[in-house]
Amino acid sequence: MTGSEMGKKLRLFLILLAWSGAIGGMIDGLITLYAAWEIAKDANIGIGVTVETHISMHLPILYFLKEVGYALAPNALIDWIFALPALLYFPFRVLVNLLFGWIMLTWANRLEVAEGDLAA
């Protein structure tokens, strides 16, 4: 495999990472809006509703992610994340995904420019 072919594959990989971050950010944004809507609609849910409570009550299909987290990271870290307020955690994830995507696209663009410089 030539350097140019490998560069193209790396560039595609970086673009796919950026898009996965963008899609993840959109999903986290929707979860944030849903949490805000549930809080506004139900007086029994306080603004400090945790990630654990929000997911277990309103998005139980996603609750398996806690077990995945336990398999990938220290249990104390996962417990800490699930104890955070949902209205802080999910918007933070949106920002992180945006930053991650921007960095991946910047790297992909630099790689393309570097290949163009080599070809000239």
mmCIF file of C-alpha atoms in Angstrom:
data_model
loop_
_atom_site.group_PDB
_atom_site.id
_atom_site.type_symbol
_atom_site.label_atom_id
_atom_site.label_comp_id
_atom_site.label_asym_id
_atom_site.label_seq_id
_atom_site.Cartn_x
_atom_site.Cartn_y
_atom_site.Cartn_z
ATOM 1 C CA MET A 1 0.000 0.000 0.000
ATOM 2 C CA THR A 2 1.437 3.357 -1.008
ATOM 3 C CA GLY A 3 1.608 6.377 1.260
ATOM 4 C CA SER A 4 -1.065 8.112 -0.812
ATOM 5 C CA GLU A 5 -3.484 5.184 -0.456
ATOM 6 C CA MET A 6 -2.849 5.001 3.269
ATOM 7 C CA GLY A 7 -3.362 8.759 3.554
ATOM 8 C CA LYS A 8 -6.703 8.502 1.766
ATOM 9 C CA LYS A 9 -7.846 5.733 4.105
ATOM 10 C CA LEU A 10 -6.736 7.691 7.153
ATOM 11 C CA ARG A 11 -8.550 10.771 5.864
ATOM 12 C CA LEU A 12 -11.745 8.739 5.337
ATOM 13 C CA PHE A 13 -11.396 7.299 8.849
ATOM 14 C CA LEU A 14 -11.045 10.796 10.349
ATOM 15 C CA ILE A 15 -14.098 12.017 8.430
ATOM 16 C CA LEU A 16 -16.124 9.012 9.648
ATOM 17 C CA LEU A 17 -15.032 9.761 13.233
ATOM 18 C CA ALA A 18 -16.111 13.385 12.808
ATOM 19 C CA TRP A 19 -19.524 12.360 11.473
ATOM 20 C CA SER A 20 -20.038 9.810 14.250
ATOM 21 C CA GLY A 21 -19.286 12.583 16.745
ATOM 22 C CA ALA A 22 -21.740 14.899 14.987
ATOM 23 C CA ILE A 23 -24.488 12.269 15.038
ATOM 24 C CA GLY A 24 -23.727 11.499 18.699
ATOM 25 C CA GLY A 25 -23.908 15.210 19.484
ATOM 26 C CA MET A 26 -27.305 15.475 17.803
ATOM 27 C CA ILE A 27 -28.591 12.518 19.790
ATOM 28 C CA ASP A 28 -27.244 14.029 23.026
ATOM 29 C CA GLY A 29 -28.933 17.303 22.092
ATOM 30 C CA LEU A 30 -32.247 15.512 21.624
ATOM 31 C CA ILE A 31 -31.789 13.770 24.985
ATOM 32 C CA THR A 32 -31.131 17.177 26.573
ATOM 33 C CA LEU A 33 -34.293 18.630 25.053
ATOM 34 C CA TYR A 34 -36.276 15.590 26.157
ATOM 35 C CA ALA A 35 -34.959 15.898 29.714
ATOM 36 C CA ALA A 36 -35.856 19.611 29.773
ATOM 37 C CA TRP A 37 -39.316 18.820 28.431
ATOM 38 C CA GLU A 38 -39.899 16.120 31.062
ATOM 39 C CA ILE A 39 -38.765 18.502 33.821
ATOM 40 C CA ALA A 40 -41.056 21.273 32.571
ATOM 41 C CA LYS A 41 -43.994 18.886 32.189
ATOM 42 C CA ASP A 42 -43.735 17.049 35.526
ATOM 43 C CA ALA A 43 -43.479 19.057 38.748
ATOM 44 C CA ASN A 44 -42.191 15.955 40.559
ATOM 45 C CA ILE A 45 -39.016 15.877 38.476
ATOM 46 C CA GLY A 46 -36.535 18.458 39.705
ATOM 47 C CA ILE A 47 -34.028 20.338 37.597
ATOM 48 C CA GLY A 48 -31.281 18.261 39.197
ATOM 49 C CA VAL A 49 -32.600 14.953 37.800
ATOM 50 C CA THR A 50 -29.629 12.643 37.363
ATOM 51 C CA VAL A 51 -28.520 10.862 34.244
ATOM 52 C CA GLU A 52 -29.418 7.578 36.003
ATOM 53 C CA THR A 53 -32.967 8.670 36.814
ATOM 54 C CA HIS A 54 -33.599 10.279 33.439
ATOM 55 C CA ILE A 55 -32.429 7.272 31.461
ATOM 56 C CA SER A 56 -34.065 4.662 33.693
ATOM 57 C CA MET A 57 -37.416 6.499 33.787
ATOM 58 C CA HIS A 58 -37.669 7.992 30.321
ATOM 59 C CA LEU A 59 -35.182 6.196 28.061
ATOM 60 C CA PRO A 60 -34.954 2.641 29.419
ATOM 61 C CA ILE A 61 -33.844 1.325 26.035
ATOM 62 C CA LEU A 62 -30.515 3.122 26.640
ATOM 63 C CA TYR A 63 -29.987 1.793 30.153
ATOM 64 C CA PHE A 64 -27.766 -1.023 28.850
ATOM 65 C CA LEU A 65 -25.102 1.665 28.331
ATOM 66 C CA LYS A 66 -24.425 1.635 32.077
ATOM 67 C CA GLU A 67 -23.415 -2.035 31.880
ATOM 68 C CA VAL A 68 -21.254 -1.293 28.847
ATOM 69 C CA GLY A 69 -19.618 1.474 30.859
ATOM 70 C CA TYR A 70 -18.934 -0.910 33.726
ATOM 71 C CA ALA A 71 -17.204 -3.249 31.281
ATOM 72 C CA LEU A 72 -15.024 -0.463 29.830
ATOM 73 C CA ALA A 73 -14.214 1.829 32.763
ATOM 74 C CA PRO A 74 -13.888 1.756 36.537
ATOM 75 C CA ASN A 75 -17.259 1.266 38.222
ATOM 76 C CA ALA A 76 -16.747 4.348 40.401
ATOM 77 C CA LEU A 77 -16.372 6.530 37.300
ATOM 78 C CA ILE A 78 -19.558 5.149 35.733
ATOM 79 C CA ASP A 79 -21.461 5.607 39.008
ATOM 80 C CA TRP A 80 -20.189 9.211 39.185
ATOM 81 C CA ILE A 81 -21.258 9.941 35.579
ATOM 82 C CA PHE A 82 -24.732 8.473 36.131
ATOM 83 C CA ALA A 83 -25.100 10.583 39.301
ATOM 84 C CA LEU A 84 -24.492 13.859 37.412
ATOM 85 C CA PRO A 85 -27.431 16.144 36.611
ATOM 86 C CA ALA A 86 -28.733 15.268 33.146
ATOM 87 C CA LEU A 87 -29.086 18.937 32.182
ATOM 88 C CA LEU A 88 -25.360 19.422 32.755
ATOM 89 C CA TYR A 89 -24.050 16.128 31.422
ATOM 90 C CA PHE A 90 -25.783 15.920 28.045
ATOM 91 C CA PRO A 91 -25.083 19.525 26.922
ATOM 92 C CA PHE A 92 -21.449 18.965 27.927
ATOM 93 C CA ARG A 93 -21.417 15.878 25.689
ATOM 94 C CA VAL A 94 -22.789 17.971 22.815
ATOM 95 C CA LEU A 95 -19.897 20.425 23.209
ATOM 96 C CA VAL A 96 -17.329 17.619 23.439
ATOM 97 C CA ASN A 97 -18.745 15.988 20.295
ATOM 98 C CA LEU A 98 -18.596 19.291 18.416
ATOM 99 C CA LEU A 99 -14.993 19.833 19.491
ATOM 100 C CA PHE A 100 -14.073 16.243 18.634
ATOM 101 C CA GLY A 101 -15.644 16.529 15.173
ATOM 102 C CA TRP A 102 -13.923 19.842 14.483
ATOM 103 C CA ILE A 103 -10.532 18.390 15.444
ATOM 104 C CA MET A 104 -11.050 15.287 13.279
ATOM 105 C CA LEU A 105 -12.081 17.399 10.263
ATOM 106 C CA THR A 106 -9.110 19.720 10.818
ATOM 107 C CA TRP A 107 -6.748 16.743 10.833
ATOM 108 C CA ALA A 108 -8.402 15.293 7.725
ATOM 109 C CA ASN A 109 -8.036 18.649 5.954
ATOM 110 C CA ARG A 110 -4.363 18.917 6.938
ATOM 111 C CA LEU A 111 -3.783 15.403 5.648
ATOM 112 C CA GLU A 112 -5.355 16.318 2.320
ATOM 113 C CA VAL A 113 -3.199 19.454 2.077
ATOM 114 C CA ALA A 114 -0.074 17.480 2.968
ATOM 115 C CA GLU A 115 -0.855 14.924 0.214
ATOM 116 C CA GLY A 116 -1.428 17.765 -2.253
ATOM 117 C CA ASP A 117 1.941 19.262 -1.323
ATOM 118 C CA LEU A 118 3.634 15.903 -1.952
ATOM 119 C CA ALA A 119 2.000 15.510 -5.341
ATOM 120 C CA ALA A 120 3.018 18.993 -6.554
#
